[in-house]
Coordinates of C-alpha atoms and ligand atoms in Angstrom, one line a residue:
X223 CA 101.5 87.5 85.6
X224 CA 102.8 88.3 89.0
X225 CA 101.6 89.5 92.1
X226 CA 101.5 91.9 94.9
X227 CA 102.3 93.8 97.8
X228 CA 100.3 95.2 100.7
X229 CA 99.9 98.6 101.5
X230 CA 103.2 99.2 102.6
X231 CA 103.3 101.4 105.3
X232 CA 101.0 100.1 107.5
X233 CA 102.5 99.7 110.7
X234 CA 101.3 99.6 114.0
X235 CA 103.2 99.1 116.9
X236 CA 104.6 102.2 116.8
X237 CA 106.3 101.3 113.9
X238 CA 105.2 98.4 112.1
X239 CA 102.8 97.8 109.3
X240 CA 99.1 97.5 109.8
X241 CA 96.4 95.7 108.1
X242 CA 92.7 95.9 107.9
X243 CA 92.0 92.4 108.9
X244 CA 90.9 91.1 112.2
X245 CA 93.4 91.1 114.8
X246 CA 95.3 88.1 115.0
X247 CA 95.8 86.0 118.2
X248 CA 99.0 87.1 119.5
X249 CA 99.1 90.1 117.3
X250 CA 96.7 92.5 119.0
X251 CA 97.6 95.2 116.6
X252 CA 97.3 93.3 113.4
X253 CA 94.8 95.3 111.5
X254 CA 94.4 96.0 108.0
X255 CA 96.6 98.3 106.1
X256 CA 94.9 101.4 105.4
X257 CA 91.9 103.4 105.0
X258 CA 89.0 103.7 107.3
X259 CA 90.5 101.9 110.2
X260 CA 91.7 103.6 113.3
X261 CA 94.8 103.5 115.3
X262 CA 96.3 105.3 118.1
X263 CA 99.7 106.7 118.1
X264 CA 102.4 107.9 120.2
X265 CA 102.3 109.1 122.7
X266 CA 100.5 106.2 121.6
X267 CA 97.1 105.1 121.1
X268 CA 95.4 102.1 119.8
X269 CA 93.5 101.4 116.6
X270 CA 90.6 99.6 115.6
X271 CA 89.4 97.8 112.6
X272 CA 88.4 99.2 109.4
X273 CA 85.1 98.5 107.9
X274 CA 85.2 95.8 105.5
X275 CA 88.1 95.3 103.5
X276 CA 89.5 92.4 102.0
X277 CA 91.7 90.7 103.9
X278 CA 95.2 90.5 104.4
X279 CA 95.7 89.2 107.6
X280 CA 99.2 89.6 107.0
X281 CA 99.5 93.4 107.1
X282 CA 99.5 94.4 110.7
X283 CA 98.4 97.5 112.1
X284 CA 97.6 99.2 115.3
X285 CA 94.2 98.8 116.7
X286 CA 92.5 101.8 118.2
X287 CA 90.6 101.8 121.4
X288 CA 87.2 102.8 120.9
X289 CA 86.2 105.7 122.9
X290 CA 82.5 105.2 122.7
X291 CA 79.5 105.2 120.6
X292 CA 77.8 108.5 120.3
X293 CA 75.2 110.1 118.2
X294 CA 75.8 110.1 114.5
X295 CA 75.8 113.4 112.9
X296 CA 76.2 113.1 109.1
X297 CA 79.3 114.8 107.9
X298 CA 78.1 115.0 104.4
X299 CA 76.6 118.5 104.2
X300 CA 79.7 120.1 105.5
X301 CA 81.9 118.0 103.2
X302 CA 79.8 119.2 100.2
X303 CA 80.1 122.8 101.2
X304 CA 83.8 122.5 101.4
X305 CA 84.1 120.9 98.1
X306 CA 81.8 123.2 96.4
X307 CA 83.1 126.3 97.8
X308 CA 85.2 127.1 94.8
X309 CA 88.5 126.3 96.5
X310 CA 90.8 124.0 94.6
X311 CA 93.6 122.1 95.8
X312 CA 95.9 124.5 94.1
X313 CA 94.6 127.6 95.7
X314 CA 96.7 127.7 98.8
X315 CA 96.0 130.3 101.4
X316 CA 98.6 132.0 103.4
X317 CA 98.5 130.5 106.8
X318 CA 99.5 132.0 110.2
X319 CA 103.1 132.5 110.6
X320 CA 104.9 130.9 113.4
X321 CA 108.2 131.1 114.9
X322 CA 110.4 128.4 113.6
X323 CA 111.5 125.9 116.1
X324 CA 115.0 124.5 116.1
X325 CA 114.8 120.9 114.6
X326 CA 116.2 118.8 117.2
X327 CA 116.4 117.0 119.8
X328 CA 116.5 117.3 123.4
X329 CA 114.7 114.7 125.3
X330 CA 111.1 115.2 126.0
X331 CA 111.9 115.4 129.7
X332 CA 114.3 118.2 129.2
X333 CA 111.9 120.0 126.9
X334 CA 109.0 119.9 129.2
X335 CA 108.5 122.5 131.7
X336 CA 105.8 122.7 134.3
X337 CA 103.3 119.9 135.1
X338 CA 102.8 117.3 132.4
X339 CA 99.6 117.4 130.3
X340 CA 98.2 114.1 128.9
X341 CA 97.3 113.6 125.3
X342 CA 95.4 110.8 123.7
X343 CA 95.5 110.7 119.9
X344 CA 93.2 108.3 117.9
X345 CA 94.0 108.0 114.3
X346 CA 91.8 106.7 111.5
X347 CA 92.6 105.9 107.9
X348 CA 95.8 105.7 106.0
X349 CA 99.5 105.4 106.9
X350 CA 99.7 109.2 106.2
X351 CA 97.6 109.7 109.2
X352 CA 99.7 107.3 111.2
X353 CA 102.7 109.4 110.4
X354 CA 100.9 112.7 111.0
X355 CA 99.7 111.5 114.4
X356 CA 103.2 110.8 115.4
X357 CA 104.4 114.2 114.2
X358 CA 101.5 115.8 116.2
X359 CA 102.6 113.7 119.3
X360 CA 106.2 114.9 118.7
X361 CA 105.1 118.6 118.5
X362 CA 103.1 118.1 121.7
X363 CA 105.9 116.2 123.5
X364 CA 108.0 119.4 122.9
X365 CA 105.4 121.3 124.8
X366 CA 105.5 118.9 127.8
X367 CA 102.7 116.5 126.8
X368 CA 102.9 112.9 127.7
X369 CA 100.8 109.9 126.5
X370 CA 97.6 109.1 128.2
X371 CA 96.7 105.4 127.9
X372 CA 93.0 106.0 127.8
X373 CA 91.0 109.1 126.7
X374 CA 89.5 109.3 130.2
X375 CA 92.8 110.4 131.6
X376 CA 93.7 112.9 128.9
X377 CA 93.8 116.7 129.1
X378 CA 93.7 116.7 125.3
X379 CA 92.0 114.2 123.0
X380 CA 92.7 114.4 119.3
X381 CA 90.8 112.5 116.6
X382 CA 93.0 112.3 113.5
X383 CA 90.3 111.6 111.0
X384 CA 89.8 110.0 107.6
X385 CA 87.3 111.1 104.9
X386 CA 88.0 108.6 102.2
X387 CA 84.7 106.8 102.7
X388 CA 81.5 107.8 104.5
X389 CA 81.7 105.1 107.0
X390 CA 85.2 106.4 108.1
X391 CA 83.9 109.9 108.4
X392 CA 80.9 108.7 110.4
X393 CA 83.1 107.2 113.0
X394 CA 84.3 110.6 114.0
X395 CA 80.9 111.8 115.0
X396 CA 80.1 108.7 117.1
X397 CA 83.4 109.1 119.0
X398 CA 82.7 112.8 119.5
X399 CA 79.4 111.8 121.2
X400 CA 81.3 109.7 123.6
X401 CA 83.9 112.3 124.2
X402 CA 81.4 114.9 125.0
X403 CA 80.3 112.6 127.9
X404 CA 83.9 112.3 129.1
X405 CA 84.4 116.0 128.8
X406 CA 81.4 116.8 130.9
X407 CA 82.5 114.2 133.5
X408 CA 86.0 115.9 133.6
X409 CA 84.4 119.3 134.1
X410 CA 82.5 118.0 137.0
X411 CA 85.7 117.0 138.5
X412 CA 87.1 120.5 137.9
X413 CA 89.4 119.4 135.1
X414 CA 89.4 120.8 131.6
X415 CA 89.4 118.3 128.7
X416 CA 90.2 119.8 125.3
X417 CA 88.8 117.9 122.2
X418 CA 90.4 118.5 118.8
X419 CA 89.5 117.0 115.4
X420 CA 92.4 116.8 112.8
X421 CA 92.8 115.1 109.6
X422 CA 90.8 115.0 106.4
X423 CA 87.3 115.3 108.0
X424 CA 88.5 118.4 109.7
X425 CA 89.8 119.8 106.4
X426 CA 86.6 118.9 104.6
X427 CA 84.1 120.2 107.2
X428 CA 85.9 122.9 109.1
X429 CA 83.5 124.9 111.2
X430 CA 80.7 122.6 110.4
X431 CA 82.3 120.2 113.0
X432 CA 81.9 122.6 115.8
X433 CA 78.4 123.6 114.7
X434 CA 77.3 119.9 114.9
X435 CA 79.4 118.9 117.8
X436 CA 80.0 122.1 120.0
X437 CA 82.1 119.9 122.4
X438 CA 84.9 120.4 119.9
X439 CA 87.5 123.0 120.8
X440 CA 89.7 122.7 117.9
X441 CA 89.5 121.8 114.2
X442 CA 92.9 121.4 112.5
X443 CA 93.6 120.4 108.9
X444 CA 96.6 118.4 107.8
X445 CA 98.6 121.3 106.6
X446 CA 98.3 123.1 109.9
X447 CA 99.8 120.6 112.5
X448 CA 103.0 122.6 113.0
X449 CA 100.6 125.3 114.4
X450 CA 99.1 122.9 116.9
X451 CA 100.6 124.2 120.1
X452 CA 99.7 127.9 119.2
X453 CA 96.2 126.8 118.3
X454 CA 95.7 124.9 121.5
X455 CA 96.7 128.0 123.5
X456 CA 93.9 129.9 121.8
X457 CA 91.3 127.4 122.6
X458 CA 90.9 128.7 126.2
X459 CA 88.9 131.7 124.5
X460 CA 86.8 129.5 122.4
X461 CA 86.7 127.1 119.5
X462 CA 89.6 127.5 117.0
X463 CA 89.4 126.4 113.4
X464 CA 92.5 126.2 111.1
X465 CA 92.0 124.5 107.7
X466 CA 94.3 126.8 105.7
X467 CA 96.8 125.5 103.3
X468 CA 99.9 127.0 104.7
X469 CA 102.4 128.4 102.3
X470 CA 105.3 127.5 104.7
X471 CA 106.5 124.0 104.9
X472 CA 105.1 122.4 107.9
X473 CA 107.8 119.9 108.0
X474 CA 110.3 122.8 108.7
X475 CA 108.3 123.7 111.8
X476 CA 107.4 120.4 113.3
X477 CA 109.4 119.1 116.3
X478 CA 111.5 116.1 115.6
X479 CA 110.8 113.1 117.7
X480 CA 113.2 112.5 120.6
X481 CA 115.5 109.4 120.3
X482 CA 113.4 107.9 123.1
X483 CA 110.2 108.4 121.1
X484 CA 111.7 106.9 118.0
X485 CA 112.9 103.8 119.9
X486 CA 109.5 103.4 121.5
X487 CA 108.0 103.3 118.0
X488 CA 110.0 100.3 116.9
X489 CA 112.5 99.4 114.3
X490 CA 110.4 100.3 111.2
X491 CA 109.1 103.9 110.4
X492 CA 107.2 105.8 108.0
X493 CA 108.5 109.0 106.4
X494 CA 106.3 111.3 104.4
X495 CA 108.1 112.3 101.2
X496 CA 105.1 113.5 99.2
X497 CA 101.6 114.9 100.0
X498 CA 98.5 115.6 97.9
X499 CA 97.3 114.5 94.6
X500 CA 96.8 116.0 91.1
X501 CA 95.1 113.0 89.5
X502 CA 91.4 113.6 90.5
X503 CA 89.9 110.2 90.3
X504 CA 86.3 110.8 90.1
X505 CA 85.6 108.9 93.3
X506 CA 88.2 110.4 95.5
X507 CA 88.4 113.3 98.0
X508 CA 92.1 113.3 98.4
X509 CA 92.8 116.1 96.0
X510 CA 90.4 118.2 97.9
X511 CA 91.4 117.4 101.5
X512 CA 95.2 116.9 101.0
X513 CA 95.7 119.5 98.2
X514 CA 98.1 119.6 95.3
X515 CA 101.0 117.3 94.9
X516 CA 104.0 118.6 96.9
X517 CA 107.2 116.8 97.3
X518 CA 109.7 117.4 100.2
X519 CA 113.4 118.3 99.3
X520 CA 115.7 115.3 99.2
X521 CA 118.1 116.3 101.9
X522 CA 115.4 117.0 104.4
X523 CA 114.2 113.4 103.9
X524 CA 117.7 112.1 104.1
X525 CA 118.3 114.0 107.4
X526 CA 115.0 112.6 108.8
X527 CA 115.9 109.0 107.8
X528 CA 119.4 109.4 109.2
X529 CA 117.9 110.5 112.5
X530 CA 115.5 107.5 112.6
X531 CA 118.3 105.1 111.7
X532 CA 120.7 106.5 114.4
X533 CA 118.0 105.8 117.0
X534 CA 117.6 102.1 115.8
X535 CA 115.2 102.1 112.8
X536 CA 116.1 99.5 110.3
X537 CA 113.3 99.7 107.8
X538 CA 111.8 103.0 106.4
X539 CA 108.6 103.2 104.2
X540 CA 108.4 106.3 102.2
X541 CA 104.8 107.4 102.1
X542 CA 102.7 109.8 99.9
X543 CA 99.2 109.9 98.4
X544 CA 101.0 109.4 95.1
X545 CA 104.4 108.6 96.3
X546 CA 105.8 107.4 92.9
X547 CA 105.0 110.8 91.4
X548 CA 107.6 112.2 93.8
X549 CA 109.5 115.1 92.3
X550 CA 111.7 116.7 95.0
X551 CA 114.4 119.3 95.0
X552 CA 117.7 117.6 95.0
X553 CA 121.0 118.9 96.6
X554 CA 122.3 119.5 93.0
X555 CA 119.5 121.9 92.1
X556 CA 117.8 119.3 89.9
X557 CA 114.5 117.7 90.5
X558 CA 114.9 114.2 91.8
X559 CA 112.6 111.3 91.1
X560 CA 111.5 108.6 93.6
X561 CA 114.1 106.3 92.2
X562 CA 116.8 108.7 92.7
X563 CA 115.8 109.3 96.2
X564 CA 115.6 105.6 96.9
X565 CA 119.0 105.2 95.6
X566 CA 120.4 108.0 97.9
X567 CA 118.5 106.6 101.0
X568 CA 119.9 103.1 100.4
X569 CA 123.3 104.6 101.1
X570 CA 122.4 105.6 104.6
X571 CA 124.6 103.4 106.9
X572 CA 122.4 101.1 109.0
X573 CA 119.2 101.3 106.9
X574 CA 118.5 97.8 105.8
X575 CA 115.1 98.0 104.1
X576 CA 113.3 100.5 102.0
X577 CA 109.5 100.5 100.9
X578 CA 107.3 103.0 99.4
X579 CA 103.5 103.6 99.1
X580 CA 101.0 104.3 97.7
X581 CA 101.8 104.2 94.0
X582 CA 99.8 105.0 90.8
X583 CA 100.4 102.6 87.9
X584 CA 100.9 105.6 85.5
X585 CA 104.0 106.7 87.5
X586 CA 105.9 103.3 87.3
X587 CA 108.8 105.0 85.5
X588 CA 111.7 103.2 84.0
X589 CA 114.0 104.5 86.6
X590 CA 111.8 103.2 89.3
X591 CA 111.7 99.8 87.8
X592 CA 115.5 99.8 87.6
X593 CA 115.6 100.7 91.3
X594 CA 113.6 97.5 91.9
X595 CA 116.3 95.7 90.0
X596 CA 119.3 97.4 91.4
X597 CA 118.7 98.3 95.1
X598 CA 119.0 95.4 97.4
X599 CA 117.4 97.4 100.2
X600 CA 114.1 98.0 98.2
X601 CA 111.9 95.1 99.2
X602 CA 110.2 93.1 96.5
X603 CA 106.7 94.0 97.5
X604 CA 104.7 96.8 96.0
X605 CA 101.1 98.2 96.6
X606 CA 99.9 99.2 93.2
X607 CA 96.2 100.1 93.2
X608 CA 94.2 99.3 90.1
X609 CA 90.6 99.8 91.3
X610 CA 88.8 97.8 88.6
X611 CA 89.7 95.3 85.8
X612 CA 87.1 97.0 83.4
X613 CA 88.3 99.7 81.0
X614 CA 84.9 101.2 81.0
X615 CA 85.0 101.6 84.7
X616 CA 88.7 102.7 84.7
X617 CA 87.6 105.5 82.2
X618 CA 84.6 106.6 84.3
X619 CA 86.9 106.7 87.4
X620 CA 89.3 108.9 85.4
X621 CA 92.2 106.6 86.4
X622 CA 93.9 107.5 83.0
X623 CA 95.1 103.9 82.4
X624 CA 93.6 100.8 81.0
X625 CA 93.7 97.3 82.2
X626 CA 96.3 96.6 79.6
X627 CA 98.4 99.5 80.8
X628 CA 98.3 98.1 84.4
X629 CA 99.2 94.5 83.2
X630 CA 102.1 95.9 81.2
X631 CA 103.3 97.8 84.5
X632 CA 103.1 94.5 86.3
X633 CA 105.0 92.7 83.6
X634 CA 107.7 95.3 83.5
X635 CA 108.1 95.1 87.3
X636 CA 108.3 91.4 87.2
X637 CA 111.0 91.6 84.4
X638 CA 112.9 94.1 86.6
X639 CA 112.6 92.2 89.8
X640 CA 111.3 88.5 89.5
X641 CA 110.9 88.3 93.1
X642 CA 108.2 91.0 93.2
X643 CA 104.8 90.5 94.7
X644 CA 102.0 92.9 94.5
X645 CA 99.0 94.1 96.4
X646 CA 96.2 96.3 95.2
X647 CA 93.1 98.3 96.0
X648 CA 89.7 97.5 94.3
X649 CA 86.4 99.5 94.3
X650 CA 83.3 97.5 93.7
X651 CA 79.9 99.1 92.7
X652 CA 81.3 102.2 91.1
X653 CA 78.4 104.0 89.4
X654 CA 77.4 102.1 86.2
X655 CA 79.4 99.0 87.1
X656 CA 77.6 96.0 85.3
X657 CA 78.1 92.5 86.1
X658 CA 80.5 92.2 83.1
X659 CA 82.5 95.0 84.5
X660 CA 82.8 93.2 87.8
X661 CA 83.7 89.8 86.1
X662 CA 86.6 91.7 84.5
X663 CA 87.8 92.7 87.9
X664 CA 87.7 89.2 89.0
X665 CA 89.5 88.0 85.9
X666 CA 92.3 90.6 86.8
X667 CA 92.7 89.2 90.2
X668 CA 93.1 85.6 88.9
X669 CA 95.5 86.9 86.2
X670 CA 97.8 89.0 88.4
X671 CA 97.7 86.6 91.4
X672 CA 98.0 89.4 93.9
X673 CA 99.5 88.4 97.2
X674 CA 97.1 90.6 99.2
X675 CA 94.5 93.3 98.3
X676 CA 92.1 95.6 99.8
X677 CA 88.6 96.0 98.5
X678 CA 85.9 98.5 99.1
X679 CA 82.4 99.2 98.3
X680 CA 82.1 102.4 96.3
X681 CA 81.2 105.2 98.8
X682 CA 79.9 108.4 97.2
X683 CA 81.7 111.4 98.5
X684 CA 80.0 114.7 98.4
X685 CA 81.6 117.1 95.9
X686 CA 83.3 114.4 93.9
X687 CA 82.1 113.9 90.3
X688 CA 81.2 110.2 90.8
X689 CA 78.7 111.1 93.6
X690 CA 76.5 112.8 91.0
X691 CA 76.8 110.1 88.3
X692 CA 73.6 108.4 87.4
X693 CA 73.2 104.6 87.8
X694 CA 74.4 104.4 91.3
X695 CA 74.6 100.6 92.2
X696 CA 72.3 99.3 94.9
X697 CA 73.9 98.5 98.2
X698 CA 72.9 94.9 98.1
X699 CA 74.6 94.5 94.8
X700 CA 77.8 96.2 96.1
X701 CA 77.7 93.9 99.2
X702 CA 77.4 90.8 97.0
X703 CA 80.2 91.8 94.8
X704 CA 82.4 92.8 97.6
X705 CA 81.9 89.3 99.2
X706 CA 82.7 87.6 96.0
X707 CA 85.8 89.7 95.3
X708 CA 87.2 89.3 98.8
X709 CA 86.7 85.5 98.5
X710 CA 88.8 85.6 95.3
X711 CA 91.5 87.7 97.0
X712 CA 91.6 85.5 100.0
X713 CA 92.1 82.6 97.8
X714 CA 95.0 84.2 96.1
X715 CA 96.5 85.3 99.3
X716 CA 96.2 81.8 100.9
X717 CA 97.9 80.5 97.7
X718 CA 100.8 83.0 98.0
X719 CA 101.3 82.2 101.6
X720 CA 101.3 78.4 101.0
X721 CA 104.0 79.0 98.4
X722 CA 106.1 80.6 101.2
X723 CA 106.4 77.3 103.0
X724 CA 109.9 75.8 102.7
X725 CA 111.3 79.1 101.6
X726 CA 114.0 80.9 103.5
X727 CA 113.3 84.6 104.2
X728 CA 115.3 87.4 105.8
X729 CA 113.1 88.4 108.7
X730 CA 113.5 91.7 110.5
X731 CA 112.8 91.0 114.1
X732 CA 110.5 93.6 115.4
X733 CA 109.0 92.7 118.8
X734 CA 108.4 89.9 121.3
X735 CA 106.0 87.3 120.0
X736 CA 103.0 85.7 121.7
X737 CA 104.9 82.8 123.4
X738 CA 107.9 82.9 125.6
X739 CA 111.1 83.0 123.6
X740 CA 109.2 83.9 120.4
X741 CA 109.8 87.0 118.3
X742 CA 107.6 88.4 115.7
X743 CA 109.4 89.7 112.7
X744 CA 108.5 90.8 109.1
X745 CA 109.3 88.9 105.9
X746 CA 110.3 91.0 102.7
X747 CA 106.6 90.6 101.8
X748 CA 105.3 92.2 105.1
X749 CA 104.2 89.0 106.5
X750 CA 104.4 88.7 110.2
X751 CA 106.7 85.8 111.0
X752 CA 106.8 84.0 114.3
X753 CA 110.3 82.7 115.2
X754 CA 112.2 81.6 118.3
X755 CA 114.7 84.3 119.0
X756 CA 116.2 86.5 121.7
X757 CA 114.5 89.9 122.5
X758 CA 118.1 91.3 122.4
X759 CA 118.0 90.8 118.7
X760 CA 115.2 93.2 117.9
X761 CA 116.2 95.1 114.9
X762 CA 118.3 92.3 113.6
X763 CA 117.6 90.6 110.2
X764 CA 117.9 86.8 110.5
X765 CA 117.4 83.9 108.0
X766 CA 114.2 81.9 108.8
X767 CA 112.9 78.9 107.1
X768 CA 109.1 79.1 106.8
X769 CA 107.5 75.9 108.2
X770 CA 103.8 76.7 108.4
X771 CA 101.1 79.1 107.5
X772 CA 98.9 80.2 110.5
X773 CA 95.9 82.4 110.3
X774 CA 97.6 85.7 110.8
X775 CA 101.2 84.9 110.4
X776 CA 103.9 82.5 109.2
X777 CA 105.7 80.2 111.6
X778 CA 109.3 79.7 110.9
X779 CA 112.6 78.2 112.1
X780 CA 115.6 80.4 112.5
X781 CA 118.7 79.2 110.6
X782 CA 122.3 79.8 111.6
X783 CA 123.5 83.0 110.2
X784 CA 125.9 81.4 107.8
X785 CA 123.0 79.8 106.0
X786 CA 122.0 81.3 102.7
X787 CA 119.6 84.1 103.2
X788 CA 116.4 84.8 101.5
X789 CA 116.0 82.6 98.4
X790 CA 113.7 85.0 96.6
X791 CA 110.1 85.3 96.0
X792 CA 107.9 82.6 97.4
X793 CA 106.5 82.5 94.0
X794 CA 109.5 83.2 91.9
X795 CA 109.4 79.9 90.2
X796 CA 105.8 79.0 90.4
X797 CA 103.5 82.1 90.9
X798 CA 105.2 84.3 88.5
X799 CA 105.6 82.0 85.7
X800 CA 102.3 80.1 86.2
X801 CA 100.4 83.2 86.0
X802 CA 102.3 84.8 83.1
Ligands
LIG1122 N1 96.5 107.2 95.6 C1 96.2 105.8 95.6 C2 95.8 105.3 94.3 O1 95.7 106.2 93.3 O2 95.5 104.3 94.1 C3 95.0 105.5 96.5 C4 94.8 106.4 97.7 S1 93.2 106.3 98.4 C5 93.6 107.3 99.7 C6 93.1 104.7 99.0 C7 92.1 103.8 98.4 O3 90.8 104.1 98.9 C8 91.9 103.8 96.9 O4 92.9 103.2 96.2 C9 90.5 103.3 96.8 O5 90.6 102.1 96.5 C10 89.8 103.7 98.0 N2 88.8 104.8 97.9 C11 89.1 106.0 97.5 N3 87.9 106.8 97.5 C12 86.8 105.9 97.6 C13 85.5 105.9 97.6 N4 84.9 107.0 97.4 N5 84.8 104.8 97.9 C14 85.5 103.6 98.0 N6 86.7 103.4 98.1 C15 87.5 104.6 97.9
LIG1123 FE1 92.6 109.5 95.0 FE2 93.3 108.9 92.4 FE3 94.7 110.6 93.8 FE4 94.8 108.0 94.5 S1 95.4 108.9 92.4 S2 94.8 109.8 95.8 S3 92.7 107.4 94.2 S4 92.6 110.9 93.3

């Protein structure tokens, strides 16, 4: 049985992929892929490391600068209130109407008028937040904001938050404690610092945030980012809260990034194609904080991708909370699937690579499998979360698939694309998880031979069904299981990487490496690859023979262009068949 992909999407460097692992030497931004970590964005911030998560040193991410340690104020009460207030993800309120901005494109400098204000955005969590932070930065650039390198220098500090686990939510309050001190210091100097909280904690807690942290001037939910400039203008009169689910499509109102901003973010980019989730796994807050599943229309996505590619982007990762459930309006009036969208995007001249994340096993449709077989631009690496190897736990989680269903999806993928590798997400210590259930998860890891995976201790989220389930697993048991699972995943990942040695991969050159003359690129499996190359070649895809596995990257030798390119999966002949 085959293997895995990492959370696609992670990127860092303005546009790369990120990982939850410890930063690599020479890869200051190598962080784990999603969830719970923090990163800064463009105007550009920095990120930091997620809590624990398993591993993958190979999925880079941006590290966020910590802005400080403050008093921790539990966010849970507020979250409970939100989730219990009777509002469901399908009940969308009418949001404030705003004037539509022309989509496009003058340079930031031309758009700005008056003295520049400085913004610092710190983003936590998944790749959706990375993308959102960029779009907020774009909206603010259109208003004349430029990036502040550190929060101390900023007129506006935005925390783009994650509520997926308690620890991620807690970080917001400790950061707010530090920001309060900075804000008071700025006031003593006669300078106004505005502090905003965006993202899923903002959506979940709303006004509760201001009640607990009165230093906050603005609370803005993910569906209201297009209103950011107007909301900021109102903060002069007092704290502003906007957590409405807008009826208008925020993407129609968000300013597009300038060409300069796109270039500064690098040669890879995320594009949100779908938001929200209708699946309601019993542990997960996403359906409550991000709302019901909504897909963007095909041609708006095509236009955004074209614009990115015109500015030098070579690889696009389509993102969504349930991206393979995509069902967007096509130009022919029909509803298009993700497979059809991918096929359309693969025709965009200059776009070399496509990825998508995050997927649900139940939505691996036949046409999507065929896309993996038929579209050379679609990279053979897929993040396919499974959460548990135990049918009993999968049922309690309301995953709506069994272990056998998951294994069947993996087999079908491997049949369609033998070079495929997989990554996944796991939760240990879900309520009622027995030792036998946990062993079933370890068995699944051994059977599928994931190339990478992320694992988390179950974190009760107020308002979700699992938080009220009996038989919560003791913290010490969760910790022990997490350590054991991570060790197993690390072994699989090391084996996967070892199988890469001697292979020839097409490597997308992304940025200068650690040493003079060295460049860092990305393999089809999202592994950072160090290779000697010229900085002028950033954005090129070059054949590289992999010589060595380092702690956080592969080391390779560039081959002449006429050499055969990628020879397929590192495990095509061994991993896939050996595990099958
Ligand atoms: N939509 C994706 C799917 O269905 O697999 C996952 C999206 S979720 C934002 C990302 C990951 O966070 C999940 O796959 C799960 O492993 C983890 N996660 C979500 N809620 C969690 C919780 N309450 N405790 C621990 N991990 C959680
Ligand atoms: Fe959360 Fe489940 Fe939806 Fe994924 S499918 S976002 S885990 S509710």
